[in-house]
Structure formats: structure tokens, C-alpha cells
């Protein structure tokens, strides 16, 4: 989770590579932004309650679809990320959220976040430029708001996570591999079949 161009997809790719080198079956749930754009849904600073609910529910659906097919599921933008972006979009537009709709969304995010085994939040390093590999919001104010509001969601909903700073990826990959291998070894059933885990 975290604002755009802070290394989430790169980290996921590196972690996937390291796990596959150790013969761990990995599935990945990719960032849904391009799919949302193809459907005509507003994203980034244009996020609405409807588009945010699509990100949350479609993300959960994608995660569940991968569950039977891998030892580990890596999620590029876990569901709290969508809520953080929604809050950032509202702040960017100086709009107030509907408290009932927001409470509904927060309940889904809080409850679903309990099934993640390990969550990372990237932190904004303004010296790292925006990537050019996919559509980006080049509004630096919104980028900062997204960074702030993703952090606020995790704090407000009391969701445990680790920080992932730009210079700490090597250590985070090593720590994650150790964490995953430990969890997989704990969850081996008597038949030798590992329980499905996800990150």
C-alpha cells in the first residue's frame, strides 16, 4: 500500500522472484487502476464512493480467486489503499464524505484486513520521480495527500503493518521471504500440503 511511484510493484516483483527461486508457488493480484480506467471508472484524484467500492470489492474478489492456486498471494494495493485514496481525493476536492457510506466502507476494509498475514506501506520519497510505465497522477499535492491518507487509514482502523522506505527494499525482501517460509513451514498439514497463505 502507499502513494503512487513509491516502489510497490517493483517490490512485489522482486519478492515474487525470490520466492519462486525457493520453489514457492506465488500468485499476484495486480494494481487494478488500468482495469478501472478501461471501465470508465474515475480514479486517483477523481475517486468517488462508487469507484472506491469497486476497487475494494473487486480486489477482494481477485484475492479470493487466487486463493486455491498458490502457496502465497501477493497483493499490489491491499484494500486499505483504496480507502486512503478515496479520502485523499475528497481532501483534494475539498469535499466531505457521507458518514454512513464511509462507515460501511471502513467496516469492509477493517474486517478484510484481518486476513492479510503481512502488510507493507511504502513511504513517499519526493526525490524519486513519478514512473512513466502506466498512467499516473502528476499532481504532487495529490500524491502527498494519498501518502498521508493511506497512513491515516491504517492508523484509524488499527491495521498492523510495516513501513517500506525506498532504501530498505533489500532488507524488506529478505525479511518477507523469511516470514513467508516460516509461516509455510508452520502451516504444513500432516499430508504435507501447505495451507494457502497470502501477503
Tab-separated table of C-alpha atoms in Angstrom:
chain	number	residue	atom	x	y	z
A	1	UNK	CA	0.000	0.000	0.000
A	2	UNK	CA	1.076	3.602	-0.433
A	3	UNK	CA	1.008	6.518	-2.805
A	4	UNK	CA	1.936	6.087	-6.463
A	5	UNK	CA	5.532	5.685	-7.643
A	6	UNK	CA	6.873	4.537	-4.292
A	7	UNK	CA	8.057	1.099	-5.421
A	8	UNK	CA	5.128	-1.200	-4.631
A	9	UNK	CA	5.073	-3.099	-7.925
A	10	UNK	CA	8.869	-3.307	-8.040
A	11	UNK	CA	8.929	-4.728	-4.520
A	12	UNK	CA	6.232	-7.299	-5.391
A	13	UNK	CA	8.183	-8.365	-8.498
A	14	UNK	CA	11.393	-8.819	-6.520
A	15	UNK	CA	9.635	-10.750	-3.783
A	16	UNK	CA	7.901	-12.977	-6.335
A	17	UNK	CA	11.263	-13.780	-7.930
A	18	UNK	CA	12.890	-14.643	-4.603
A	19	UNK	CA	10.009	-16.894	-3.536
A	20	UNK	CA	9.901	-18.749	-6.856
A	21	UNK	CA	13.647	-19.359	-6.569
A	22	UNK	CA	12.745	-21.247	-3.391
A	23	UNK	CA	10.029	-23.269	-5.173
A	24	UNK	CA	7.165	-21.395	-3.521
A	25	UNK	CA	4.041	-21.165	-5.687
A	26	UNK	CA	3.149	-17.466	-5.977
A	27	UNK	CA	0.093	-15.706	-7.392
A	28	UNK	CA	-0.144	-11.942	-7.669
A	29	UNK	CA	-3.122	-9.616	-7.562
A	30	UNK	CA	-2.040	-6.660	-9.676
A	31	UNK	CA	-2.874	-2.976	-9.309
A	32	UNK	CA	-6.428	-2.551	-10.639
A	33	UNK	CA	-6.038	1.044	-11.822
A	34	UNK	CA	-5.765	0.304	-15.550
A	35	UNK	CA	-8.757	-2.039	-15.439
A	36	UNK	CA	-10.799	0.648	-13.685
A	37	UNK	CA	-9.851	3.177	-16.377
A	38	UNK	CA	-10.895	0.764	-19.126
A	39	UNK	CA	-14.303	0.508	-17.448
A	40	UNK	CA	-14.589	4.299	-17.307
A	41	UNK	CA	-14.393	4.489	-13.524
A	42	UNK	CA	-12.906	7.652	-12.006
A	43	UNK	CA	-9.570	7.056	-10.296
A	44	UNK	CA	-6.875	8.919	-8.391
A	45	UNK	CA	-7.981	12.489	-7.522
A	46	UNK	CA	-11.351	11.799	-9.202
A	47	UNK	CA	-12.199	8.810	-6.980
A	48	UNK	CA	-15.818	8.507	-5.886
A	49	UNK	CA	-17.525	6.261	-3.354
A	50	UNK	CA	-18.644	4.012	-6.226
A	51	UNK	CA	-15.192	3.671	-7.778
A	52	UNK	CA	-13.642	3.072	-4.364
A	53	UNK	CA	-16.152	0.331	-3.572
A	54	UNK	CA	-15.318	-1.227	-6.942
A	55	UNK	CA	-11.616	-1.258	-6.052
A	56	UNK	CA	-12.328	-2.783	-2.646
A	57	UNK	CA	-14.805	-5.444	-3.744
A	58	UNK	CA	-13.028	-6.308	-6.992
A	59	UNK	CA	-9.729	-6.507	-5.140
A	60	UNK	CA	-11.191	-8.889	-2.566
A	61	UNK	CA	-12.744	-10.966	-5.357
A	62	UNK	CA	-9.396	-11.180	-7.173
A	63	UNK	CA	-7.654	-12.243	-3.973
A	64	UNK	CA	-10.220	-14.969	-3.308
A	65	UNK	CA	-9.971	-16.223	-6.891
A	66	UNK	CA	-6.221	-16.753	-6.446
A	67	UNK	CA	-6.535	-18.491	-3.069
A	68	UNK	CA	-6.731	-22.114	-4.347
A	69	UNK	CA	-3.844	-21.743	-6.781
A	70	UNK	CA	-0.789	-20.779	-4.751
A	71	UNK	CA	1.117	-21.081	-1.507
A	72	UNK	CA	1.367	-17.298	-1.311
A	73	UNK	CA	-0.735	-14.495	-2.756
A	74	UNK	CA	0.990	-11.137	-3.149
A	75	UNK	CA	-1.382	-8.178	-3.406
A	76	UNK	CA	-0.275	-4.972	-5.117
A	77	UNK	CA	-2.519	-2.472	-3.268
A	78	UNK	CA	-4.361	-4.222	-0.459
A	79	UNK	CA	-7.880	-2.931	0.258
A	80	UNK	CA	-6.948	-0.201	2.812
A	81	UNK	CA	-5.127	1.529	-0.051
A	82	UNK	CA	-8.399	2.226	-1.892
A	83	UNK	CA	-9.938	3.847	1.172
A	84	UNK	CA	-6.845	6.015	1.625
A	85	UNK	CA	-7.030	7.176	-1.991
A	86	UNK	CA	-10.726	7.959	-1.599
A	87	UNK	CA	-10.051	10.106	1.442
A	88	UNK	CA	-7.204	11.817	-0.421
A	89	UNK	CA	-9.462	12.531	-3.408
A	90	UNK	CA	-12.106	14.085	-1.173
A	91	UNK	CA	-9.493	16.225	0.582
A	92	UNK	CA	-8.065	17.272	-2.796
A	93	UNK	CA	-11.524	18.399	-3.922
A	94	UNK	CA	-12.423	19.885	-0.504
A	95	UNK	CA	-15.432	17.580	-0.252
A	96	UNK	CA	-16.918	15.951	2.828
A	97	UNK	CA	-17.706	12.210	2.785
A	98	UNK	CA	-21.121	10.751	3.530
A	99	UNK	CA	-20.598	9.372	7.063
A	100	UNK	CA	-22.892	6.352	6.610
A	101	UNK	CA	-21.366	5.284	3.308
A	102	UNK	CA	-17.876	5.820	4.667
A	103	UNK	CA	-18.627	3.771	7.796
A	104	UNK	CA	-19.842	0.920	5.593
A	105	UNK	CA	-16.640	1.042	3.559
A	106	UNK	CA	-14.459	1.225	6.667
A	107	UNK	CA	-16.144	-1.858	8.120
A	108	UNK	CA	-15.363	-3.879	4.993
A	109	UNK	CA	-11.752	-2.683	4.919
A	110	UNK	CA	-11.173	-3.284	8.634
A	111	UNK	CA	-12.683	-6.770	8.569
A	112	UNK	CA	-10.978	-7.908	5.384
A	113	UNK	CA	-7.591	-6.603	6.509
A	114	UNK	CA	-7.578	-9.207	9.276
A	115	UNK	CA	-6.926	-11.949	6.717
A	116	UNK	CA	-3.667	-10.428	5.467
A	117	UNK	CA	-0.645	-12.074	7.039
A	118	UNK	CA	1.775	-9.224	6.351
A	119	UNK	CA	1.188	-5.684	5.123
A	120	UNK	CA	3.689	-3.076	3.968
A	121	UNK	CA	3.093	0.631	3.462
A	122	UNK	CA	5.548	2.463	1.258
A	123	UNK	CA	6.580	5.953	2.240
A	124	UNK	CA	6.855	8.928	-0.069
A	125	UNK	CA	10.350	9.970	-1.062
A	126	UNK	CA	9.883	13.150	-3.094
A	127	UNK	CA	13.332	12.768	-4.647
A	128	UNK	CA	12.044	9.720	-6.575
A	129	UNK	CA	10.215	10.885	-9.716
A	130	UNK	CA	6.880	9.561	-10.910
A	131	UNK	CA	7.134	6.422	-13.009
A	132	UNK	CA	6.171	6.520	-16.675
A	133	UNK	CA	5.208	2.853	-17.181
A	134	UNK	CA	1.467	3.462	-16.608
A	135	UNK	CA	-0.977	6.368	-16.213
A	136	UNK	CA	-0.006	8.486	-13.214
A	137	UNK	CA	-1.417	11.492	-11.463
A	138	UNK	CA	1.391	14.039	-11.735
A	139	UNK	CA	-0.212	16.361	-9.174
A	140	UNK	CA	2.369	16.415	-6.393
A	141	UNK	CA	-0.164	17.731	-3.883
A	142	UNK	CA	-2.448	14.756	-4.511
A	143	UNK	CA	0.499	12.363	-4.312
A	144	UNK	CA	1.305	13.756	-0.860
A	145	UNK	CA	-2.351	13.570	0.182
A	146	UNK	CA	-2.518	9.919	-0.869
A	147	UNK	CA	0.611	9.154	1.160
A	148	UNK	CA	-0.882	10.877	4.208
A	149	UNK	CA	-4.358	9.365	3.925
A	150	UNK	CA	-3.224	5.772	3.350
A	151	UNK	CA	-1.198	6.129	6.560
A	152	UNK	CA	-4.217	7.651	8.327
A	153	UNK	CA	-6.496	4.769	7.277
A	154	UNK	CA	-4.081	2.226	8.711
A	155	UNK	CA	-3.864	4.203	11.945
A	156	UNK	CA	-7.580	4.944	12.223
A	157	UNK	CA	-8.601	1.338	11.578
A	158	UNK	CA	-5.743	-0.027	13.720
A	159	UNK	CA	-4.345	-2.184	10.902
A	160	UNK	CA	-0.928	-3.644	11.697
A	161	UNK	CA	1.690	-3.047	9.019
A	162	UNK	CA	5.368	-2.437	8.382
A	163	UNK	CA	6.877	0.627	6.742
A	164	UNK	CA	8.727	0.151	3.462
A	165	UNK	CA	11.096	3.015	2.753
A	166	UNK	CA	12.820	3.412	-0.601
A	167	UNK	CA	16.264	2.454	0.728
A	168	UNK	CA	15.004	-0.593	2.665
A	169	UNK	CA	13.755	-2.848	-0.121
A	170	UNK	CA	16.658	-5.317	0.089
A	171	UNK	CA	16.073	-5.894	3.786
A	172	UNK	CA	12.293	-5.993	3.368
A	173	UNK	CA	12.530	-8.649	0.655
A	174	UNK	CA	14.786	-10.768	2.887
A	175	UNK	CA	12.522	-10.261	5.911
A	176	UNK	CA	9.425	-11.111	3.884
A	177	UNK	CA	10.936	-14.284	2.470
A	178	UNK	CA	11.893	-15.404	5.988
A	179	UNK	CA	8.418	-14.560	7.296
A	180	UNK	CA	6.689	-16.443	4.481
A	181	UNK	CA	8.897	-19.522	4.701
A	182	UNK	CA	8.359	-19.658	8.461
A	183	UNK	CA	4.593	-19.377	8.046
A	184	UNK	CA	4.511	-22.027	5.354
A	185	UNK	CA	6.535	-24.423	7.495
A	186	UNK	CA	4.161	-23.833	10.438
A	187	UNK	CA	1.079	-24.439	8.308
A	188	UNK	CA	2.080	-27.722	6.693
A	189	UNK	CA	-0.662	-30.260	7.287
A	190	UNK	CA	0.100	-33.895	8.143
A	191	UNK	CA	-0.359	-34.791	4.467
A	192	UNK	CA	2.438	-32.396	3.598
A	193	UNK	CA	0.143	-29.935	1.819
A	194	UNK	CA	0.740	-26.306	2.859
A	195	UNK	CA	-2.174	-24.135	3.812
A	196	UNK	CA	-2.599	-21.273	1.330
A	197	UNK	CA	-1.106	-18.063	2.603
A	198	UNK	CA	-1.156	-14.596	1.243
A	199	UNK	CA	0.752	-11.396	1.744
